[in-house]
């Protein structure tokens, strides 16, 4: 069911400039930001997730950041529930809600109101898959998706074992893919405008490489070491890009240089997958941030004013 609640969504690949853009727009339109990132919910995982700092927030309130410990599960259904609640609370204050992030499924679950209420579980099947992954590796488990659910195969990283298992489980129980089983609505339940930030690939990859170098300088190794010492090594959160690579270095399996190189490569590949998702799954107004960010911001402002003219934002 649709409502007239305006909602601005900002998506794009990692390192494209979503954070700075969202702050600029939120200040312009008296908004508050809901993080649409699956990793920034975790406390103590700051450097590796490029989590926004209090200084960067510049007074703009943020939601769904630092709400879970690294050993706690956090699903798309959890995100959907909390994000909807935050949208209502922001709107009740007569402020404009923004969702900002690079986790496509999370963002889509809000825009199209995925229904997760009827999804079943099979613990025994799940345990068998987990054991299979322990014995044969995450890549072998991930490969099982290729024939039965090629969309999930493309969208899910092999090391995201929990979601790979869930996709296999849903198909095992229903014969349908995760997206089919979630009963996606055909239209947004909000008056949502989705802004996509893009960039020339070489420029974006250079930014990603630079961001990784900055993360190392800002203490990523120390952050991962602290999480490792706290006993979080085998948590799903530690399989995220930025953590699993550095963990291998901390455990002595690779050199620091090898870990950093792998992190850069995995981050670039992740950016490519993000762009593929957004282009195939969402109705997006794209803005190129390659050369003249100031000009692109003006174009975004114009787009929003035209789109939300009836709300007088």
PDB file of C-alpha atoms in Angstrom:
ATOM      1  CA  UNK A   1       0.000   0.000   0.000  1.00  0.00           C
ATOM      2  CA  UNK A   2       1.390   3.391  -0.981  1.00  0.00           C
ATOM      3  CA  UNK A   3       1.529   6.441   1.206  1.00  0.00           C
ATOM      4  CA  UNK A   4       2.587  10.007   0.500  1.00  0.00           C
ATOM      5  CA  UNK A   5       5.627   9.947   2.755  1.00  0.00           C
ATOM      6  CA  UNK A   6       8.555  11.494   0.846  1.00  0.00           C
ATOM      7  CA  UNK A   7      11.795   9.545   1.104  1.00  0.00           C
ATOM      8  CA  UNK A   8      15.178  10.258  -0.440  1.00  0.00           C
ATOM      9  CA  UNK A   9      17.498   7.328  -1.094  1.00  0.00           C
ATOM     10  CA  UNK A  10      21.160   7.730  -2.013  1.00  0.00           C
ATOM     11  CA  UNK A  11      22.964   4.684  -3.377  1.00  0.00           C
ATOM     12  CA  UNK A  12      26.164   3.929  -5.222  1.00  0.00           C
ATOM     13  CA  UNK A  13      29.371   1.918  -5.025  1.00  0.00           C
ATOM     14  CA  UNK A  14      31.828   2.143  -2.183  1.00  0.00           C
ATOM     15  CA  UNK A  15      34.043   5.279  -2.155  1.00  0.00           C
ATOM     16  CA  UNK A  16      31.891   7.182  -4.682  1.00  0.00           C
ATOM     17  CA  UNK A  17      31.045   9.966  -2.197  1.00  0.00           C
ATOM     18  CA  UNK A  18      27.669   9.005  -0.714  1.00  0.00           C
ATOM     19  CA  UNK A  19      28.500  10.265   2.783  1.00  0.00           C
ATOM     20  CA  UNK A  20      29.500  13.801   1.801  1.00  0.00           C
ATOM     21  CA  UNK A  21      26.593  14.087  -0.627  1.00  0.00           C
ATOM     22  CA  UNK A  22      24.071  12.898   1.948  1.00  0.00           C
ATOM     23  CA  UNK A  23      25.252  15.437   4.521  1.00  0.00           C
ATOM     24  CA  UNK A  24      25.007  18.256   2.010  1.00  0.00           C
ATOM     25  CA  UNK A  25      21.454  17.264   1.036  1.00  0.00           C
ATOM     26  CA  UNK A  26      20.267  16.496   4.569  1.00  0.00           C
ATOM     27  CA  UNK A  27      21.392  19.937   5.750  1.00  0.00           C
ATOM     28  CA  UNK A  28      19.760  21.585   2.741  1.00  0.00           C
ATOM     29  CA  UNK A  29      16.407  19.858   3.263  1.00  0.00           C
ATOM     30  CA  UNK A  30      16.322  19.518   7.062  1.00  0.00           C
ATOM     31  CA  UNK A  31      16.746  15.766   6.935  1.00  0.00           C
ATOM     32  CA  UNK A  32      17.981  12.872   9.035  1.00  0.00           C
ATOM     33  CA  UNK A  33      19.951   9.919   7.707  1.00  0.00           C
ATOM     34  CA  UNK A  34      19.200   6.225   8.075  1.00  0.00           C
ATOM     35  CA  UNK A  35      22.242   4.106   7.289  1.00  0.00           C
ATOM     36  CA  UNK A  36      21.498   1.523   4.615  1.00  0.00           C
ATOM     37  CA  UNK A  37      24.802  -0.255   5.174  1.00  0.00           C
ATOM     38  CA  UNK A  38      24.753  -3.822   6.485  1.00  0.00           C
ATOM     39  CA  UNK A  39      28.044  -3.417   8.394  1.00  0.00           C
ATOM     40  CA  UNK A  40      27.786  -0.005  10.037  1.00  0.00           C
ATOM     41  CA  UNK A  41      25.301  -1.419  12.540  1.00  0.00           C
ATOM     42  CA  UNK A  42      28.219  -3.055  14.378  1.00  0.00           C
ATOM     43  CA  UNK A  43      29.965  -1.371  17.286  1.00  0.00           C
ATOM     44  CA  UNK A  44      33.745  -1.362  17.165  1.00  0.00           C
ATOM     45  CA  UNK A  45      33.833  -1.865  13.398  1.00  0.00           C
ATOM     46  CA  UNK A  46      34.513   1.716  12.405  1.00  0.00           C
ATOM     47  CA  UNK A  47      37.611   2.014  10.230  1.00  0.00           C
ATOM     48  CA  UNK A  48      36.921  -1.010   8.032  1.00  0.00           C
ATOM     49  CA  UNK A  49      33.346   0.061   7.314  1.00  0.00           C
ATOM     50  CA  UNK A  50      34.280   3.705   6.615  1.00  0.00           C
ATOM     51  CA  UNK A  51      31.729   4.570   9.278  1.00  0.00           C
ATOM     52  CA  UNK A  52      30.771   8.223   9.373  1.00  0.00           C
ATOM     53  CA  UNK A  53      32.342  10.133  12.263  1.00  0.00           C
ATOM     54  CA  UNK A  54      30.586  12.631  14.511  1.00  0.00           C
ATOM     55  CA  UNK A  55      32.599  15.386  12.868  1.00  0.00           C
ATOM     56  CA  UNK A  56      31.516  14.280   9.386  1.00  0.00           C
ATOM     57  CA  UNK A  57      27.856  14.176  10.504  1.00  0.00           C
ATOM     58  CA  UNK A  58      28.090  17.934  11.047  1.00  0.00           C
ATOM     59  CA  UNK A  59      25.032  17.924  13.272  1.00  0.00           C
ATOM     60  CA  UNK A  60      22.860  15.736  11.030  1.00  0.00           C
ATOM     61  CA  UNK A  61      21.235  12.962  13.126  1.00  0.00           C
ATOM     62  CA  UNK A  62      22.000   9.404  11.978  1.00  0.00           C
ATOM     63  CA  UNK A  63      20.101   6.172  12.636  1.00  0.00           C
ATOM     64  CA  UNK A  64      20.980   2.436  12.571  1.00  0.00           C
ATOM     65  CA  UNK A  65      24.648   2.957  13.334  1.00  0.00           C
ATOM     66  CA  UNK A  66      26.350   1.181  16.286  1.00  0.00           C
ATOM     67  CA  UNK A  67      23.253  -0.771  17.340  1.00  0.00           C
ATOM     68  CA  UNK A  68      24.698  -4.321  17.408  1.00  0.00           C
ATOM     69  CA  UNK A  69      27.741  -6.119  18.766  1.00  0.00           C
ATOM     70  CA  UNK A  70      29.888  -7.938  16.179  1.00  0.00           C
ATOM     71  CA  UNK A  71      28.623 -11.360  17.306  1.00  0.00           C
ATOM     72  CA  UNK A  72      24.946 -10.451  16.903  1.00  0.00           C
ATOM     73  CA  UNK A  73      22.955 -11.398  13.829  1.00  0.00           C
ATOM     74  CA  UNK A  74      21.431  -8.658  11.718  1.00  0.00           C
ATOM     75  CA  UNK A  75      19.210  -9.607   8.790  1.00  0.00           C
ATOM     76  CA  UNK A  76      17.492  -7.681   6.034  1.00  0.00           C
ATOM     77  CA  UNK A  77      14.204  -8.275   7.879  1.00  0.00           C
ATOM     78  CA  UNK A  78      15.725  -6.679  11.007  1.00  0.00           C
ATOM     79  CA  UNK A  79      16.884  -3.726   8.961  1.00  0.00           C
ATOM     80  CA  UNK A  80      13.498  -3.321   7.314  1.00  0.00           C
ATOM     81  CA  UNK A  81      11.691  -3.230  10.641  1.00  0.00           C
ATOM     82  CA  UNK A  82      14.061  -0.722  12.249  1.00  0.00           C
ATOM     83  CA  UNK A  83      14.314   1.489   9.166  1.00  0.00           C
ATOM     84  CA  UNK A  84      10.537   1.753   8.798  1.00  0.00           C
ATOM     85  CA  UNK A  85      10.310   2.767  12.443  1.00  0.00           C
ATOM     86  CA  UNK A  86      13.028   5.398  11.925  1.00  0.00           C
ATOM     87  CA  UNK A  87      11.273   6.783   8.825  1.00  0.00           C
ATOM     88  CA  UNK A  88       8.091   7.250  10.844  1.00  0.00           C
ATOM     89  CA  UNK A  89       9.936   8.916  13.730  1.00  0.00           C
ATOM     90  CA  UNK A  90      11.790  11.298  11.408  1.00  0.00           C
ATOM     91  CA  UNK A  91       8.608  12.182   9.547  1.00  0.00           C
ATOM     92  CA  UNK A  92       6.727  12.791  12.784  1.00  0.00           C
ATOM     93  CA  UNK A  93       9.291  15.505  13.535  1.00  0.00           C
ATOM     94  CA  UNK A  94       8.465  17.031  10.135  1.00  0.00           C
ATOM     95  CA  UNK A  95      11.940  16.252   8.893  1.00  0.00           C
ATOM     96  CA  UNK A  96      12.876  14.503   5.660  1.00  0.00           C
ATOM     97  CA  UNK A  97      14.161  10.909   5.924  1.00  0.00           C
ATOM     98  CA  UNK A  98      17.188   9.858   3.870  1.00  0.00           C
ATOM     99  CA  UNK A  99      18.378   6.286   3.400  1.00  0.00           C
ATOM    100  CA  UNK A 100      22.050   6.212   2.453  1.00  0.00           C
ATOM    101  CA  UNK A 101      24.066   3.113   1.699  1.00  0.00           C
ATOM    102  CA  UNK A 102      25.484   0.508  -0.577  1.00  0.00           C
ATOM    103  CA  UNK A 103      23.613  -2.628   0.513  1.00  0.00           C
ATOM    104  CA  UNK A 104      21.115  -2.974  -2.311  1.00  0.00           C
ATOM    105  CA  UNK A 105      18.862  -5.636  -0.825  1.00  0.00           C
ATOM    106  CA  UNK A 106      18.490  -3.621   2.391  1.00  0.00           C
ATOM    107  CA  UNK A 107      17.490  -0.489   0.515  1.00  0.00           C
ATOM    108  CA  UNK A 108      15.089  -2.358  -1.762  1.00  0.00           C
ATOM    109  CA  UNK A 109      13.392  -4.037   1.200  1.00  0.00           C
ATOM    110  CA  UNK A 110      12.244  -0.587   2.311  1.00  0.00           C
ATOM    111  CA  UNK A 111      11.298   0.881  -1.043  1.00  0.00           C
ATOM    112  CA  UNK A 112       9.287  -2.156  -2.136  1.00  0.00           C
ATOM    113  CA  UNK A 113       8.210  -3.411   1.285  1.00  0.00           C
ATOM    114  CA  UNK A 114       9.431  -6.986   1.058  1.00  0.00           C
ATOM    115  CA  UNK A 115       7.260  -9.354   3.082  1.00  0.00           C
ATOM    116  CA  UNK A 116       9.410 -11.708   5.150  1.00  0.00           C
ATOM    117  CA  UNK A 117       6.633 -12.942   7.446  1.00  0.00           C
ATOM    118  CA  UNK A 118       6.056 -16.297   5.713  1.00  0.00           C
ATOM    119  CA  UNK A 119       9.666 -17.361   5.197  1.00  0.00           C
ATOM    120  CA  UNK A 120      10.217 -20.762   6.787  1.00  0.00           C
ATOM    121  CA  UNK A 121      13.256 -22.347   8.408  1.00  0.00           C
ATOM    122  CA  UNK A 122      14.896 -25.764   8.314  1.00  0.00           C
ATOM    123  CA  UNK A 123      17.553 -25.927  11.030  1.00  0.00           C
ATOM    124  CA  UNK A 124      18.787 -29.395  10.069  1.00  0.00           C
ATOM    125  CA  UNK A 125      19.252 -28.384   6.429  1.00  0.00           C
ATOM    126  CA  UNK A 126      21.027 -25.221   7.515  1.00  0.00           C
ATOM    127  CA  UNK A 127      23.383 -27.165   9.789  1.00  0.00           C
ATOM    128  CA  UNK A 128      24.240 -29.587   6.948  1.00  0.00           C
ATOM    129  CA  UNK A 129      25.171 -26.674   4.688  1.00  0.00           C
ATOM    130  CA  UNK A 130      27.261 -25.117   7.421  1.00  0.00           C
ATOM    131  CA  UNK A 131      29.128 -28.386   7.887  1.00  0.00           C
ATOM    132  CA  UNK A 132      29.601 -28.685   4.117  1.00  0.00           C
ATOM    133  CA  UNK A 133      31.146 -25.207   4.041  1.00  0.00           C
ATOM    134  CA  UNK A 134      33.496 -26.068   6.899  1.00  0.00           C
ATOM    135  CA  UNK A 135      34.702 -29.157   5.029  1.00  0.00           C
ATOM    136  CA  UNK A 136      34.778 -27.865   1.447  1.00  0.00           C
ATOM    137  CA  UNK A 137      34.991 -24.091   1.759  1.00  0.00           C
ATOM    138  CA  UNK A 138      32.705 -21.128   1.159  1.00  0.00           C
ATOM    139  CA  UNK A 139      33.330 -21.105  -2.587  1.00  0.00           C
ATOM    140  CA  UNK A 140      32.049 -24.672  -2.962  1.00  0.00           C
ATOM    141  CA  UNK A 141      28.915 -23.799  -1.016  1.00  0.00           C
ATOM    142  CA  UNK A 142      28.400 -20.652  -3.070  1.00  0.00           C
ATOM    143  CA  UNK A 143      28.716 -22.675  -6.287  1.00  0.00           C
ATOM    144  CA  UNK A 144      25.559 -24.596  -5.333  1.00  0.00           C
ATOM    145  CA  UNK A 145      23.558 -21.428  -5.975  1.00  0.00           C
ATOM    146  CA  UNK A 146      24.597 -21.106  -9.600  1.00  0.00           C
ATOM    147  CA  UNK A 147      22.024 -23.486 -11.077  1.00  0.00           C
ATOM    148  CA  UNK A 148      19.099 -23.037  -8.695  1.00  0.00           C
ATOM    149  CA  UNK A 149      19.293 -19.293  -8.014  1.00  0.00           C
ATOM    150  CA  UNK A 150      21.663 -17.518 -10.429  1.00  0.00           C
ATOM    151  CA  UNK A 151      20.565 -14.063  -9.258  1.00  0.00           C
ATOM    152  CA  UNK A 152      21.596 -14.780  -5.674  1.00  0.00           C
ATOM    153  CA  UNK A 153      24.773 -16.413  -6.996  1.00  0.00           C
ATOM    154  CA  UNK A 154      25.717 -13.135  -8.683  1.00  0.00           C
ATOM    155  CA  UNK A 155      24.648 -10.903  -5.796  1.00  0.00           C
ATOM    156  CA  UNK A 156      26.058 -12.757  -2.795  1.00  0.00           C
ATOM    157  CA  UNK A 157      29.746 -12.945  -1.992  1.00  0.00           C
ATOM    158  CA  UNK A 158      30.979 -16.495  -1.282  1.00  0.00           C
ATOM    159  CA  UNK A 159      32.227 -15.426   2.161  1.00  0.00           C
ATOM    160  CA  UNK A 160      28.785 -14.209   3.193  1.00  0.00           C
ATOM    161  CA  UNK A 161      28.044 -17.746   4.276  1.00  0.00           C
ATOM    162  CA  UNK A 162      24.966 -16.916   6.341  1.00  0.00           C
ATOM    163  CA  UNK A 163      23.119 -15.333   3.416  1.00  0.00           C
ATOM    164  CA  UNK A 164      24.304 -17.996   0.946  1.00  0.00           C
ATOM    165  CA  UNK A 165      22.912 -20.661   3.252  1.00  0.00           C
ATOM    166  CA  UNK A 166      19.684 -18.694   3.625  1.00  0.00           C
ATOM    167  CA  UNK A 167      19.273 -18.455  -0.152  1.00  0.00           C
ATOM    168  CA  UNK A 168      19.801 -22.207  -0.499  1.00  0.00           C
ATOM    169  CA  UNK A 169      17.425 -22.864   2.383  1.00  0.00           C
ATOM    170  CA  UNK A 170      14.637 -20.716   0.907  1.00  0.00           C
ATOM    171  CA  UNK A 171      14.944 -22.497  -2.430  1.00  0.00           C
ATOM    172  CA  UNK A 172      15.042 -25.887  -0.680  1.00  0.00           C
ATOM    173  CA  UNK A 173      11.784 -25.104   1.140  1.00  0.00           C
ATOM    174  CA  UNK A 174       9.847 -23.208  -1.512  1.00  0.00           C
ATOM    175  CA  UNK A 175      11.382 -23.850  -4.914  1.00  0.00           C
ATOM    176  CA  UNK A 176      11.656 -20.076  -5.313  1.00  0.00           C
ATOM    177  CA  UNK A 177      14.533 -17.627  -5.073  1.00  0.00           C
ATOM    178  CA  UNK A 178      14.888 -15.334  -2.068  1.00  0.00           C
ATOM    179  CA  UNK A 179      13.573 -12.352  -4.031  1.00  0.00           C
ATOM    180  CA  UNK A 180      10.592 -14.298  -5.390  1.00  0.00           C
ATOM    181  CA  UNK A 181       9.714 -15.625  -1.960  1.00  0.00           C
ATOM    182  CA  UNK A 182       9.907 -12.166  -0.380  1.00  0.00           C
ATOM    183  CA  UNK A 183       6.818 -11.040  -2.348  1.00  0.00           C
ATOM    184  CA  UNK A 184       8.209  -7.797  -3.729  1.00  0.00           C
ATOM    185  CA  UNK A 185       5.638  -5.105  -4.339  1.00  0.00           C
ATOM    186  CA  UNK A 186       5.487  -3.629  -7.839  1.00  0.00           C
ATOM    187  CA  UNK A 187       5.627  -0.026  -6.670  1.00  0.00           C
ATOM    188  CA  UNK A 188       7.243   1.795  -3.801  1.00  0.00           C
ATOM    189  CA  UNK A 189       5.229   2.148  -0.600  1.00  0.00           C
ATOM    190  CA  UNK A 190       6.813   5.588  -0.144  1.00  0.00           C
ATOM    191  CA  UNK A 191       7.088   8.580  -2.431  1.00  0.00           C
ATOM    192  CA  UNK A 192      10.714   7.623  -2.880  1.00  0.00           C
ATOM    193  CA  UNK A 193      13.279   9.263  -5.122  1.00  0.00           C
ATOM    194  CA  UNK A 194      16.442   7.240  -5.591  1.00  0.00           C
ATOM    195  CA  UNK A 195      19.652   9.106  -6.367  1.00  0.00           C
ATOM    196  CA  UNK A 196      22.502   7.029  -7.728  1.00  0.00           C
ATOM    197  CA  UNK A 197      26.078   8.282  -7.622  1.00  0.00           C
ATOM    198  CA  UNK A 198      28.419   6.937 -10.243  1.00  0.00           C
ATOM    199  CA  UNK A 199      31.944   7.667 -11.434  1.00  0.00           C
ATOM    200  CA  UNK A 200      34.410   6.785 -14.150  1.00  0.00           C
ATOM    201  CA  UNK A 201      35.674   3.308 -13.313  1.00  0.00           C
ATOM    202  CA  UNK A 202      39.383   4.162 -13.247  1.00  0.00           C
ATOM    203  CA  UNK A 203      38.765   7.196 -11.038  1.00  0.00           C
ATOM    204  CA  UNK A 204      36.560   5.136  -8.714  1.00  0.00           C
ATOM    205  CA  UNK A 205      39.161   2.376  -8.452  1.00  0.00           C
ATOM    206  CA  UNK A 206      41.838   4.938  -7.621  1.00  0.00           C
ATOM    207  CA  UNK A 207      39.587   6.296  -4.867  1.00  0.00           C
ATOM    208  CA  UNK A 208      39.029   2.798  -3.526  1.00  0.00           C
ATOM    209  CA  UNK A 209      42.763   2.113  -3.435  1.00  0.00           C
ATOM    210  CA  UNK A 210      43.370   5.417  -1.669  1.00  0.00           C
ATOM    211  CA  UNK A 211      40.605   4.693   0.837  1.00  0.00           C
ATOM    212  CA  UNK A 212      42.218   1.369   1.723  1.00  0.00           C
ATOM    213  CA  UNK A 213      45.567   3.101   2.278  1.00  0.00           C
ATOM    214  CA  UNK A 214      43.824   5.640   4.511  1.00  0.00           C
ATOM    215  CA  UNK A 215      42.136   2.843   6.466  1.00  0.00           C
ATOM    216  CA  UNK A 216      45.518   1.263   7.143  1.00  0.00           C
ATOM    217  CA  UNK A 217      46.892   4.628   8.304  1.00  0.00           C
ATOM    218  CA  UNK A 218      43.829   5.197  10.486  1.00  0.00           C
ATOM    219  CA  UNK A 219      44.309   1.922  12.351  1.00  0.00           C
ATOM    220  CA  UNK A 220      42.460  -0.841  10.498  1.00  0.00           C
ATOM    221  CA  UNK A 221      45.017  -3.473  11.525  1.00  0.00           C
ATOM    222  CA  UNK A 222      44.693  -2.458  15.172  1.00  0.00           C
ATOM    223  CA  UNK A 223      40.881  -2.505  14.903  1.00  0.00           C
ATOM    224  CA  UNK A 224      40.816  -6.019  13.471  1.00  0.00           C
ATOM    225  CA  UNK A 225      43.370  -7.210  16.014  1.00  0.00           C
ATOM    226  CA  UNK A 226      41.225  -5.881  18.849  1.00  0.00           C
ATOM    227  CA  UNK A 227      38.150  -7.670  17.476  1.00  0.00           C
ATOM    228  CA  UNK A 228      40.200 -10.864  17.075  1.00  0.00           C
ATOM    229  CA  UNK A 229      41.405 -10.656  20.655  1.00  0.00           C
ATOM    230  CA  UNK A 230      37.820 -10.185  21.833  1.00  0.00           C
ATOM    231  CA  UNK A 231      36.916 -13.537  20.317  1.00  0.00           C
ATOM    232  CA  UNK A 232      34.975 -12.352  17.263  1.00  0.00           C
ATOM    233  CA  UNK A 233      37.086 -14.238  14.708  1.00  0.00           C
ATOM    234  CA  UNK A 234      34.369 -16.651  13.596  1.00  0.00           C
ATOM    235  CA  UNK A 235      31.471 -14.185  13.576  1.00  0.00           C
ATOM    236  CA  UNK A 236      29.701 -13.444  10.298  1.00  0.00           C
ATOM    237  CA  UNK A 237      30.596  -9.776  10.664  1.00  0.00           C
ATOM    238  CA  UNK A 238      34.290 -10.647  10.444  1.00  0.00           C
ATOM    239  CA  UNK A 239      33.769 -12.111   6.959  1.00  0.00           C
ATOM    240  CA  UNK A 240      33.141  -8.628   5.613  1.00  0.00           C
ATOM    241  CA  UNK A 241      35.568  -7.013   3.193  1.00  0.00           C
ATOM    242  CA  UNK A 242      38.179  -5.127   5.179  1.00  0.00           C
ATOM    243  CA  UNK A 243      38.165  -7.577   8.060  1.00  0.00           C
ATOM    244  CA  UNK A 244      38.706 -11.024   6.578  1.00  0.00           C
ATOM    245  CA  UNK A 245      41.762  -9.875   4.599  1.00  0.00           C
ATOM    246  CA  UNK A 246      43.458  -8.189   7.554  1.00  0.00           C
ATOM    247  CA  UNK A 247      42.547 -11.121   9.790  1.00  0.00           C
ATOM    248  CA  UNK A 248      44.615 -13.370   7.547  1.00  0.00           C
ATOM    249  CA  UNK A 249      47.590 -11.070   8.111  1.00  0.00           C
ATOM    250  CA  UNK A 250      47.067 -11.007  11.875  1.00  0.00           C
ATOM    251  CA  UNK A 251      46.957 -14.796  11.924  1.00  0.00           C
ATOM    252  CA  UNK A 252      50.257 -14.903  10.028  1.00  0.00           C
ATOM    253  CA  UNK A 253      48.870 -16.483   6.848  1.00  0.00           C
ATOM    254  CA  UNK A 254      49.869 -13.620   4.535  1.00  0.00           C
ATOM    255  CA  UNK A 255      52.120 -10.581   4.626  1.00  0.00           C
ATOM    256  CA  UNK A 256      50.705  -7.141   5.330  1.00  0.00           C
ATOM    257  CA  UNK A 257      51.361  -6.129   1.730  1.00  0.00           C
ATOM    258  CA  UNK A 258      49.475  -9.191   0.450  1.00  0.00           C
ATOM    259  CA  UNK A 259      46.547  -8.493   2.767  1.00  0.00           C
ATOM    260  CA  UNK A 260      46.300  -4.860   1.645  1.00  0.00           C
ATOM    261  CA  UNK A 261      46.539  -5.840  -2.025  1.00  0.00           C
ATOM    262  CA  UNK A 262      43.781  -8.421  -1.560  1.00  0.00           C
ATOM    263  CA  UNK A 263      41.628  -5.890   0.275  1.00  0.00           C
ATOM    264  CA  UNK A 264      41.960  -3.409  -2.578  1.00  0.00           C
ATOM    265  CA  UNK A 265      41.079  -6.059  -5.154  1.00  0.00           C
ATOM    266  CA  UNK A 266      38.068  -7.312  -3.190  1.00  0.00           C
ATOM    267  CA  UNK A 267      36.844  -3.735  -2.673  1.00  0.00           C
ATOM    268  CA  UNK A 268      37.042  -3.003  -6.398  1.00  0.00           C
ATOM    269  CA  UNK A 269      35.144  -6.186  -7.209  1.00  0.00           C
ATOM    270  CA  UNK A 270      32.554  -5.309  -4.592  1.00  0.00           C
ATOM    271  CA  UNK A 271      32.023  -1.883  -6.181  1.00  0.00           C
ATOM    272  CA  UNK A 272      31.422  -3.574  -9.520  1.00  0.00           C
ATOM    273  CA  UNK A 273      28.834  -5.924  -7.980  1.00  0.00           C
ATOM    274  CA  UNK A 274      27.117  -3.004  -6.264  1.00  0.00           C
ATOM    275  CA  UNK A 275      26.736  -1.127  -9.546  1.00  0.00           C
ATOM    276  CA  UNK A 276      25.369  -4.237 -11.258  1.00  0.00           C
ATOM    277  CA  UNK A 277      22.772  -4.647  -8.513  1.00  0.00           C
ATOM    278  CA  UNK A 278      21.631  -1.040  -8.554  1.00  0.00           C
ATOM    279  CA  UNK A 279      21.374  -0.893 -12.346  1.00  0.00           C
ATOM    280  CA  UNK A 280      19.381  -4.116 -12.580  1.00  0.00           C
ATOM    281  CA  UNK A 281      17.166  -3.871  -9.526  1.00  0.00           C
ATOM    282  CA  UNK A 282      16.206  -0.253  -8.942  1.00  0.00           C
ATOM    283  CA  UNK A 283      14.674   2.746 -10.680  1.00  0.00           C
ATOM    284  CA  UNK A 284      17.464   5.276 -10.184  1.00  0.00           C
ATOM    285  CA  UNK A 285      18.268   8.799 -11.295  1.00  0.00           C
ATOM    286  CA  UNK A 286      22.029   8.664 -11.880  1.00  0.00           C
ATOM    287  CA  UNK A 287      24.505  11.499 -11.335  1.00  0.00           C
ATOM    288  CA  UNK A 288      28.149  11.332 -12.403  1.00  0.00           C
ATOM    289  CA  UNK A 289      30.553  12.516  -9.700  1.00  0.00           C
ATOM    290  CA  UNK A 290      33.746  12.012 -11.708  1.00  0.00           C
ATOM    291  CA  UNK A 291      34.927  15.538 -12.411  1.00  0.00           C
ATOM    292  CA  UNK A 292      32.659  18.343 -11.204  1.00  0.00           C
ATOM    293  CA  UNK A 293      31.032  17.299  -7.929  1.00  0.00           C
ATOM    294  CA  UNK A 294      29.715  20.810  -7.300  1.00  0.00           C
ATOM    295  CA  UNK A 295      27.884  20.807 -10.616  1.00  0.00           C
ATOM    296  CA  UNK A 296      26.481  17.329  -9.916  1.00  0.00           C
ATOM    297  CA  UNK A 297      25.218  18.481  -6.521  1.00  0.00           C
ATOM    298  CA  UNK A 298      23.385  21.379  -8.170  1.00  0.00           C
ATOM    299  CA  UNK A 299      21.804  18.912 -10.594  1.00  0.00           C
ATOM    300  CA  UNK A 300      20.722  16.721  -7.677  1.00  0.00           C
ATOM    301  CA  UNK A 301      19.206  19.731  -5.895  1.00  0.00           C
ATOM    302  CA  UNK A 302      17.277  20.622  -9.045  1.00  0.00           C
ATOM    303  CA  UNK A 303      16.049  17.022  -9.418  1.00  0.00           C
ATOM    304  CA  UNK A 304      14.805  16.921  -5.825  1.00  0.00           C
ATOM    305  CA  UNK A 305      13.094  20.284  -5.996  1.00  0.00           C
ATOM    306  CA  UNK A 306      11.290  19.224  -9.163  1.00  0.00           C
ATOM    307  CA  UNK A 307      10.407  15.818  -7.712  1.00  0.00           C
ATOM    308  CA  UNK A 308       9.159  17.075  -4.349  1.00  0.00           C
ATOM    309  CA  UNK A 309       7.709  20.410  -5.412  1.00  0.00           C
ATOM    310  CA  UNK A 310       4.348  19.484  -3.878  1.00  0.00           C
ATOM    311  CA  UNK A 311       6.003  19.188  -0.466  1.00  0.00           C
ATOM    312  CA  UNK A 312       7.752  22.560  -0.811  1.00  0.00           C
ATOM    313  CA  UNK A 313      11.095  21.198   0.324  1.00  0.00           C
TER     314      UNK A 313
END
